[in-house]
Amino acid sequence: YSLPDLQEFVRASKAAMDVVSQLQGQFLDFTTSLYNEGFLDDQFVQLQKLQDESNPDFVIEVVSLFFEDSEKLLNNLATALQQHIVDYKQVDALVHQFKGSSSSIGAQRVKNACVAFRNYCEEKNVEGCVRCLQLVKHEYNLVKSRLDTLFKLEQQILAAGGSVPMIA
Amino acid sequence: MESCNCIEPQWPADELLMKYQYISDFFIALAYFSIPLELIYFVKKSAVFPYRWVLVQFGAFIVLCGATHLINLWTFNMHSRTVAVVMTTAKVLTALVSCVTALMLVHIIPDLLSVKTRELFLKNKAAELDREMGLIRTQEETGRHVRMLTHEIRSTLDRHTILKTTLVELGRTLALEECALWMPTRTGLELQLSYTLRHQNPVGFTVPTQLPVINQVFNTNRAVKISPNSPVARLRPIAAKYMPGEVVAVRVPLLHLSNFQIYDWPELSTKRYALMVLMLPSDSARKWHVHELELVEVVADQVAVALSHAAILEESMRARDLLIEQNVALDLARREAETAVRARNDFLAVMNHEMGTPMHAIIAVSSLLQETELTPEQRLMVETILKSSNLLATLINDVLDLSRLEDGSLQLDIGTFNLHALFKEVLNLIKPIASVKKLLITLSLASDLPEYAVGDEKRLMQTLLNVVGNAVKFSKDGSISLSAFVAKSESLRDPRVPDFFPVPSDNHFYLRVQVKDSGSGINPQDIPKLFTKFAQGQSLATKNSDGSGLGLAICKRFVNLMEGHIWIESEGLGKGSTAIFVVKLGIPERSNELKLSFVPKGPANHGQTNFLGLKVLVMDDNGVSRSVTKGLLVHLGCDVMTVSSGDECLRAITQEHQVVFMDICMPGVDGYEIAVRIHEMFSKRHERPLIVALTGNTDRVTKEHCLRVGMDGVILKPVSVDKMRIVLSELLEHRVLFEA
């Protein structure tokens, strides 16, 4: 690289960095809002800590797994609650699973919804359960879309040559 | 008749006649008596005479004859009968002996004659030997003269001295009047009188070579008698009264160095002859003898040899002088070159140092700045500064490297490094520019590409950066694909580079990297020039193209140092180009501690090394939390196996597992039961893995239950990284953990 090239590089880098910084700003704002609004809790931060050079896609993998699992659980729950005779044990087990996985990834609101769901299960309150299921589903969809947005933002930053800022 | 017993003489006494007879008889007797005396005397004298008894016989015969004649003296007068008897006896004896002698002589005379012939024969023989002796002596003389001449001639290696000496010595030996040497001129068409014996300054005379007399002499190696009137012999004005002596001419071959064979006298290959003319003194009536001619021929040959030796010596002296000159010149040149190199190295060292010091200051301070609290914008700026200064530092080193590369003194810094990480870093460095130019960069690493390799990481990265950088530079849009794979031997042999013969071995592999761009392409004619320093293609007229041209030249040298090859293919302008290089890298041994010289960009691995390789079993039926727990433990360096049911757990567990994390809230699975079974499986405490319960509920009841079944710890899900670290260290230290 000769000096003119270097200047060019610096210029280009700066331009790129402008784009990157903009994206990163967006990312940070968004992430902060997620935490503030309770969609994610500290567990998600922990997950991000587990991502490194030897495991670069850890978070995405785990979150994708969560999405898959959750879809299945939600379907099964819907089916279980539609039975004439509701098997509360089964429902409880499913909700327990959902609670476990959502707390593992730090989907706080989903987890809380699951806790409420379990109470209704204990009471064997079918309407309560159905309502809770809706709530859980709703919260799940919310967190899912937000996580998707978050990942998209990350990809954009990476594509622009920047690095994803970490939440301390 | 009277009875006087006298015998009458036969004839009448004639006094005179009788007297004469008387006297003759007397003398005869005398002679006859003296002859044997003489014979005896001479026989006594000669020891050699073989026929003594013949002499005796002869003596007897003569004596008797003498006696007879003596006695005859008495018969002239009246003599008595006794005398007659004696006379008769004597005569009878004489007759006997003479007959015997006569008979003997018949035998002896042939012998005596043959003695004479033998004597004659011996005399002839002696004469012959004498003659031969004379010849040998002459030859020996000649030989001596030749040796002496040769010695004189060969005692010098100077051409002139040789020739002059020849003439002088020949003149002396053969007592010549004149001796001359005619040398051929440069053209060979004329003979020039070069040396004479008597004349002091023989200048100017030339004769054409094609004279018949000269041809006659040149065609034979013998000395030839020539006429004194021939042009070569007319060296002095001939006065009429002088009768010129005989003249002989002989050729002297002038041998070229290349013609001189030891055993094969080059009769045909020599082309040049000199002519030696020798003249006997006039008015001496001396003729040339054969031995003299032979002497002359031998001398002529010796002169030829001496001249060639002289020529060889001259040549070698000349060559030696030339070599000395050249040596001196070369030495000077070498010293100058060394001085120049040293000056250049000093300059480079100084420049490197002077430019490097502020550069390193920038880099150092920027690194420090990076460690402080910065806003994201500031951080970006600092990163840019660092990147740029690193590149500049690299450029400075490049120039130094290039000079060291030229010297051949550059050596690769071999170490183990992460190959995959290297490619990713290159990608990261290039991304900013590429995204500005809206170029898509893709990286594909082959699945069999080793993660770690042994080689010069820095220079490989430089090469890669250079090549990829060029691809980015010369592409306005489109895509750039970077691919790396392990080269197999068939693909290593490229028809375009026929002299590249890579041989993979057990601890080396060949890395093949291809960078394909869809940019402006290269004119195939320009491709060979690409790797020459400072050369640029004519078609690169964009403002991006004023690189110093060092880059590819350096890359080529690095690649060559790594025992590889680099080349660029392009189908033409506007059709993009592909840069390919193959380098040889080592395969690290497994037992080597891998120097992770390349610091990853993400958060560093804070894991403590005493967890490295810790074998852990995780039992959890929830896929998500199982993954999270596994990720956590892997992050801390453990060797994790996961199971999703109790049965699986019991099947998989071995005494190698040091810790088992089990979720006790699994529906349908009694975690406590599993714990009990584990206790049963491993009777000895030190063999048994430590059992830790994962639960979302840590009330006292749960804890007590865990204790009862023999678990070693309980932790609350979800677990943070730090929490897990503490847990593991407590467990391994105390072999028990119970949260308060």
PDB file of C-alpha atoms in Angstrom, chain A residues 1-6 8-10 12-13 15-17 20-21 24 28 43 46-47 49-53 55 58 62 65-66 69 93 96-98 100-101 103-105 158-163 166, chain B residues 376-377 380 384 387-388 391-392 395 424 429-433 435-436 465 469 473 543-544 546-548 600-603 605 621-625 627-628 631-632 634-635 665 667 718-722:
ATOM      1  CA  TYR A   1       0.000   0.000   0.000  1.00  0.00           C
ATOM      2  CA  SER A   2       1.439   3.308  -0.927  1.00  0.00           C
ATOM      3  CA  LEU A   3       0.531   6.499   0.827  1.00  0.00           C
ATOM      4  CA  PRO A   4      -2.207   7.525  -1.580  1.00  0.00           C
ATOM      5  CA  ASP A   5      -3.686   4.101  -1.077  1.00  0.00           C
ATOM      6  CA  LEU A   6      -3.473   4.571   2.614  1.00  0.00           C
ATOM      7  CA  GLU A   8      -7.952   6.183   0.287  1.00  0.00           C
ATOM      8  CA  PHE A   9      -8.154   3.375   2.793  1.00  0.00           C
ATOM      9  CA  VAL A  10      -8.605   5.797   5.638  1.00  0.00           C
ATOM     10  CA  ALA A  12     -13.066   4.476   2.884  1.00  0.00           C
ATOM     11  CA  SER A  13     -12.736   3.194   6.397  1.00  0.00           C
ATOM     12  CA  ALA A  15     -17.059   6.260   5.435  1.00  0.00           C
ATOM     13  CA  ALA A  16     -17.627   2.656   6.308  1.00  0.00           C
ATOM     14  CA  MET A  17     -17.263   3.376   9.964  1.00  0.00           C
ATOM     15  CA  VAL A  20     -21.190   1.038  10.968  1.00  0.00           C
ATOM     16  CA  SER A  21     -21.476   3.445  13.818  1.00  0.00           C
ATOM     17  CA  GLN A  24     -24.290   0.080  15.965  1.00  0.00           C
ATOM     18  CA  LEU A  28     -27.505  -0.464  21.045  1.00  0.00           C
ATOM     19  CA  GLN A  43     -29.407 -14.611  31.005  1.00  0.00           C
ATOM     20  CA  GLN A  46     -24.676 -14.588  29.687  1.00  0.00           C
ATOM     21  CA  LEU A  47     -25.436 -16.320  26.440  1.00  0.00           C
ATOM     22  CA  LYS A  49     -20.662 -14.081  26.763  1.00  0.00           C
ATOM     23  CA  LEU A  50     -20.492 -17.694  25.680  1.00  0.00           C
ATOM     24  CA  GLN A  51     -20.053 -16.661  22.047  1.00  0.00           C
ATOM     25  CA  ASP A  52     -16.414 -16.475  20.950  1.00  0.00           C
ATOM     26  CA  GLU A  53     -14.077 -17.381  18.119  1.00  0.00           C
ATOM     27  CA  ASN A  55     -18.212 -20.750  18.996  1.00  0.00           C
ATOM     28  CA  PHE A  58     -23.716 -19.876  19.687  1.00  0.00           C
ATOM     29  CA  VAL A  62     -29.499 -21.582  20.885  1.00  0.00           C
ATOM     30  CA  LEU A  65     -33.359 -24.112  18.971  1.00  0.00           C
ATOM     31  CA  PHE A  66     -35.586 -22.191  21.311  1.00  0.00           C
ATOM     32  CA  ASP A  69     -38.849 -26.022  20.571  1.00  0.00           C
ATOM     33  CA  ALA A  93     -45.150 -30.660  31.957  1.00  0.00           C
ATOM     34  CA  HIS A  96     -42.619 -26.475  32.661  1.00  0.00           C
ATOM     35  CA  GLN A  97     -40.528 -27.212  29.557  1.00  0.00           C
ATOM     36  CA  PHE A  98     -41.399 -23.885  28.049  1.00  0.00           C
ATOM     37  CA  GLY A 100     -37.204 -23.921  31.380  1.00  0.00           C
ATOM     38  CA  SER A 101     -36.194 -23.076  27.843  1.00  0.00           C
ATOM     39  CA  SER A 103     -35.487 -18.894  31.228  1.00  0.00           C
ATOM     40  CA  SER A 104     -32.426 -20.547  29.721  1.00  0.00           C
ATOM     41  CA  ILE A 105     -32.249 -17.950  27.022  1.00  0.00           C
ATOM     42  CA  LEU A 158     -21.045  -7.355  10.402  1.00  0.00           C
ATOM     43  CA  ALA A 159     -21.637  -6.918   6.685  1.00  0.00           C
ATOM     44  CA  ALA A 160     -20.612  -3.296   6.949  1.00  0.00           C
ATOM     45  CA  GLY A 161     -17.360  -4.417   8.445  1.00  0.00           C
ATOM     46  CA  GLY A 162     -17.969  -3.381  11.963  1.00  0.00           C
ATOM     47  CA  SER A 163     -18.134  -5.365  15.146  1.00  0.00           C
ATOM     48  CA  MET A 166     -21.231  -6.034  23.653  1.00  0.00           C
TER      49      MET A 166
ATOM     50  CA  PRO B 376     -18.147   3.744  20.234  1.00  0.00           C
ATOM     51  CA  GLU B 377     -17.361   6.507  17.774  1.00  0.00           C
ATOM     52  CA  LEU B 380     -13.871   3.253  15.801  1.00  0.00           C
ATOM     53  CA  THR B 384      -8.795   3.050  12.247  1.00  0.00           C
ATOM     54  CA  LYS B 387      -5.040  -0.306  11.433  1.00  0.00           C
ATOM     55  CA  SER B 388      -3.530   2.405   9.306  1.00  0.00           C
ATOM     56  CA  LEU B 391      -0.187  -1.012   7.601  1.00  0.00           C
ATOM     57  CA  LEU B 392       2.346   1.767   7.404  1.00  0.00           C
ATOM     58  CA  LEU B 395       5.179  -0.955   4.457  1.00  0.00           C
ATOM     59  CA  LYS B 424     -11.026 -14.333   8.743  1.00  0.00           C
ATOM     60  CA  LEU B 429      -9.447  -5.982   7.192  1.00  0.00           C
ATOM     61  CA  ILE B 430     -10.683  -5.865   3.632  1.00  0.00           C
ATOM     62  CA  LYS B 431     -14.367  -5.551   4.396  1.00  0.00           C
ATOM     63  CA  PRO B 432     -14.506  -1.788   4.954  1.00  0.00           C
ATOM     64  CA  ILE B 433     -13.175  -0.913   1.537  1.00  0.00           C
ATOM     65  CA  SER B 435     -18.357  -2.577   1.329  1.00  0.00           C
ATOM     66  CA  VAL B 436     -17.741   1.009   0.273  1.00  0.00           C
ATOM     67  CA  LEU B 465      -3.633  -9.100   2.017  1.00  0.00           C
ATOM     68  CA  GLY B 469      -6.123  -5.971  -1.813  1.00  0.00           C
ATOM     69  CA  LYS B 473      -8.327  -2.329  -5.964  1.00  0.00           C
ATOM     70  CA  LYS B 543      -6.261   6.650  -9.951  1.00  0.00           C
ATOM     71  CA  ASN B 544      -6.329   3.568  -7.826  1.00  0.00           C
ATOM     72  CA  ASP B 546      -0.430   4.125  -8.554  1.00  0.00           C
ATOM     73  CA  GLY B 547       0.887   1.588  -6.172  1.00  0.00           C
ATOM     74  CA  SER B 548       4.614   1.435  -5.817  1.00  0.00           C
ATOM     75  CA  PRO B 600      -9.542 -13.401  18.402  1.00  0.00           C
ATOM     76  CA  LYS B 601     -11.646 -10.314  18.079  1.00  0.00           C
ATOM     77  CA  GLY B 602     -14.378 -11.373  20.408  1.00  0.00           C
ATOM     78  CA  PRO B 603     -14.118 -11.508  24.146  1.00  0.00           C
ATOM     79  CA  ASN B 605     -11.520 -16.815  26.737  1.00  0.00           C
ATOM     80  CA  ASP B 621     -34.328 -33.147  28.765  1.00  0.00           C
ATOM     81  CA  ASN B 622     -34.894 -29.559  27.707  1.00  0.00           C
ATOM     82  CA  GLY B 623     -32.994 -29.024  24.472  1.00  0.00           C
ATOM     83  CA  VAL B 624     -32.539 -25.322  24.941  1.00  0.00           C
ATOM     84  CA  SER B 625     -31.279 -25.446  28.481  1.00  0.00           C
ATOM     85  CA  SER B 627     -27.473 -26.400  24.861  1.00  0.00           C
ATOM     86  CA  VAL B 628     -27.015 -23.455  27.114  1.00  0.00           C
ATOM     87  CA  GLY B 631     -22.172 -23.981  25.849  1.00  0.00           C
ATOM     88  CA  LEU B 632     -21.349 -22.669  29.281  1.00  0.00           C
ATOM     89  CA  VAL B 634     -17.456 -25.693  26.796  1.00  0.00           C
ATOM     90  CA  HIS B 635     -16.695 -22.025  27.160  1.00  0.00           C
ATOM     91  CA  CYS B 665     -37.014 -31.115  37.560  1.00  0.00           C
ATOM     92  CA  PRO B 667     -40.869 -34.704  34.443  1.00  0.00           C
ATOM     93  CA  PRO B 718     -30.082 -20.421  34.898  1.00  0.00           C
ATOM     94  CA  VAL B 719     -26.397 -20.311  35.660  1.00  0.00           C
ATOM     95  CA  SER B 720     -24.129 -17.485  34.683  1.00  0.00           C
ATOM     96  CA  VAL B 721     -20.599 -17.981  33.453  1.00  0.00           C
ATOM     97  CA  ASP B 722     -19.029 -16.616  36.556  1.00  0.00           C
TER      98      ASP B 722
END
